[in-house]
PDB file of C-alpha atoms in Angstrom:
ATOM      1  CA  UNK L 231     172.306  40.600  78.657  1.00  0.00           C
ATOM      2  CA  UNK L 232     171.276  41.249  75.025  1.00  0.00           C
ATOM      3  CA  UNK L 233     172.741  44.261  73.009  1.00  0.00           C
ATOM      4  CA  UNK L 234     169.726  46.510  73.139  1.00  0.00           C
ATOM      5  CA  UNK L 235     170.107  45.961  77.275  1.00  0.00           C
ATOM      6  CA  UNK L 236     173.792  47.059  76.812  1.00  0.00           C
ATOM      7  CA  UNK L 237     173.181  49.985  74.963  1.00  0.00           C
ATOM      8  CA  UNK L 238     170.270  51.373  76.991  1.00  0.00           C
ATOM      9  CA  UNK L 239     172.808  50.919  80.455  1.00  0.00           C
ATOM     10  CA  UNK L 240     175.589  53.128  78.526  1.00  0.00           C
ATOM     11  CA  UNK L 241     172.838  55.831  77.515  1.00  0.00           C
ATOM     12  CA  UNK L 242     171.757  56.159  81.310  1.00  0.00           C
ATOM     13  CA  UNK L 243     175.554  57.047  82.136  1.00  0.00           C
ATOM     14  CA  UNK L 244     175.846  58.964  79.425  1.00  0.00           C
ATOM     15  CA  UNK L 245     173.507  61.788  80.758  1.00  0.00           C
ATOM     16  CA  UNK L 246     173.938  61.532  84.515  1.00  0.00           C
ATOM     17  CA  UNK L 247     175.105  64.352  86.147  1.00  0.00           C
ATOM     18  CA  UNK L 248     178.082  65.117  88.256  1.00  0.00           C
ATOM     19  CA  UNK L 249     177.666  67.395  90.500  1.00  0.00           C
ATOM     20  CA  UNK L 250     174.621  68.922  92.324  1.00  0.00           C
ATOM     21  CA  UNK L 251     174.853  72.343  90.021  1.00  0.00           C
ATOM     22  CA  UNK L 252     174.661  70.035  86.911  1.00  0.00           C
ATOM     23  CA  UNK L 253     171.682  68.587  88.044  1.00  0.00           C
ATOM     24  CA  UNK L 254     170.140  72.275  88.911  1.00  0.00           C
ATOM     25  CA  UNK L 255     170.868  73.475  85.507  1.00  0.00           C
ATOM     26  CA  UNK L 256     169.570  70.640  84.019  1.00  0.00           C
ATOM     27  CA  UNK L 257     166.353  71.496  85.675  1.00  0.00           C
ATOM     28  CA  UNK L 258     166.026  74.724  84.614  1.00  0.00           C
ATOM     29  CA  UNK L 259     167.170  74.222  81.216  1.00  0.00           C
ATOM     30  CA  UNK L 260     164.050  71.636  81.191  1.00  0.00           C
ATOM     31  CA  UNK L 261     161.325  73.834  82.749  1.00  0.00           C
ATOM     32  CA  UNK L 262     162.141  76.322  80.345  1.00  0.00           C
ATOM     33  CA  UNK L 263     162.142  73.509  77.508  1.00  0.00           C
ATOM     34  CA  UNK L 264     158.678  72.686  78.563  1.00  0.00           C
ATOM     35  CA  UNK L 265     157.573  76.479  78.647  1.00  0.00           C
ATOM     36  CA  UNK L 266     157.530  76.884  82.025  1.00  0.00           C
ATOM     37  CA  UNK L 267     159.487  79.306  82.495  1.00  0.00           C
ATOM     38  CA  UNK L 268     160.876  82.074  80.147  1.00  0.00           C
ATOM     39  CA  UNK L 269     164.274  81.078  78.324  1.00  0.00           C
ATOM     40  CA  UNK L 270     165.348  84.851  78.863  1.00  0.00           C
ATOM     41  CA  UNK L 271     165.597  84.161  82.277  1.00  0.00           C
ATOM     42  CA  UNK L 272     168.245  81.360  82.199  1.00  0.00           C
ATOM     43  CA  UNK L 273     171.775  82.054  82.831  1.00  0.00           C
ATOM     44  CA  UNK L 274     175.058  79.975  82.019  1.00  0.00           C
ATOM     45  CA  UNK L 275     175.363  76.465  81.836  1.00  0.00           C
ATOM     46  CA  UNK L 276     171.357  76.151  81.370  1.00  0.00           C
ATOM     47  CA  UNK L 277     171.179  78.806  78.717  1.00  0.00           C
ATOM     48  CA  UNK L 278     173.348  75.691  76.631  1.00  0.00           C
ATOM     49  CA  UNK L 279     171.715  72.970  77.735  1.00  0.00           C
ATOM     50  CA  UNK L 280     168.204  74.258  76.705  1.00  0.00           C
ATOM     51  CA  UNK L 281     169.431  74.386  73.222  1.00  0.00           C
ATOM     52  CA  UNK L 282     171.530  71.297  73.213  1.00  0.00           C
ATOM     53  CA  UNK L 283     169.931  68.528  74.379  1.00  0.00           C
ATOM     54  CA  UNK L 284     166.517  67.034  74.325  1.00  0.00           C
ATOM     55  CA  UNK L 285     164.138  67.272  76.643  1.00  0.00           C
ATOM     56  CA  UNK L 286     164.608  63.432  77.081  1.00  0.00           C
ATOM     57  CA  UNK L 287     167.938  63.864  77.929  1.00  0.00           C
ATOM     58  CA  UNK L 288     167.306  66.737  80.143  1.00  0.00           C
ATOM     59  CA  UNK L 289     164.640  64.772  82.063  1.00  0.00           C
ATOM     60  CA  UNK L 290     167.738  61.929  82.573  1.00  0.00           C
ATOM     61  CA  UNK L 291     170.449  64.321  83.447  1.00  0.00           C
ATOM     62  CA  UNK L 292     167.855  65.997  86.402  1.00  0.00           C
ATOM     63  CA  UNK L 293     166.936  63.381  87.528  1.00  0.00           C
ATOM     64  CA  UNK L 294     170.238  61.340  88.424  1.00  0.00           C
ATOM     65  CA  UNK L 295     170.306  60.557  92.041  1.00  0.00           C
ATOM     66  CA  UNK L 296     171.876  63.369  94.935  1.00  0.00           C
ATOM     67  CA  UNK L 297     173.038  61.445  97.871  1.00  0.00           C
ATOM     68  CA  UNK L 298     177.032  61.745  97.800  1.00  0.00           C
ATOM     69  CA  UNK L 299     177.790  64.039  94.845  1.00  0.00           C
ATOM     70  CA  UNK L 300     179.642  67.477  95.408  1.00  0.00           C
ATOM     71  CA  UNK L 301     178.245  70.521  95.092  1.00  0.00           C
ATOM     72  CA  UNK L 302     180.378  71.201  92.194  1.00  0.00           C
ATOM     73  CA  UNK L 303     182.024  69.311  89.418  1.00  0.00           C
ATOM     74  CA  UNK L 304     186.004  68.873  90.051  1.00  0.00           C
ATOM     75  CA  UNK L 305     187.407  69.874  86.405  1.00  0.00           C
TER      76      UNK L 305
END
């Protein structure tokens, strides 16, 4: 595996979510990054994220696979 392969693997880890109401922020932080929907209308964790990260990692953070994460993140 060359370096570049190594590095791309850790990135994709890096912005996976946790817990199903990660993921659900995530995607409203991102429709409202892509002007779908008003930022006004976001509330807690996506209010951050909207301002935080890019909508590149936004897109990887929604998009992490459900099947056998909690509803919640244990803290």
């Amino acid at each position: 595996m060359t370096i570049a392969g190594t590095l791309f693997k850790y990135k994709e880890i890096e912005y996976a979510s946790k817990s199903k109401a990660q993921q659900k922020a995530a995607g409203a932080a991102l429709s409202a990054k892509r002007g779908e929907t008003p930022k006004k209308e976001l509330k807690g964790a996506s209010k951050q994220m909207v301002e935080s990260m890019s909508e590149k990692q936004l897109e990887e953070f929604a998009s992490t696979k459900r099947k056998g994460k909690p509803e919640h993140a244990s803290k």
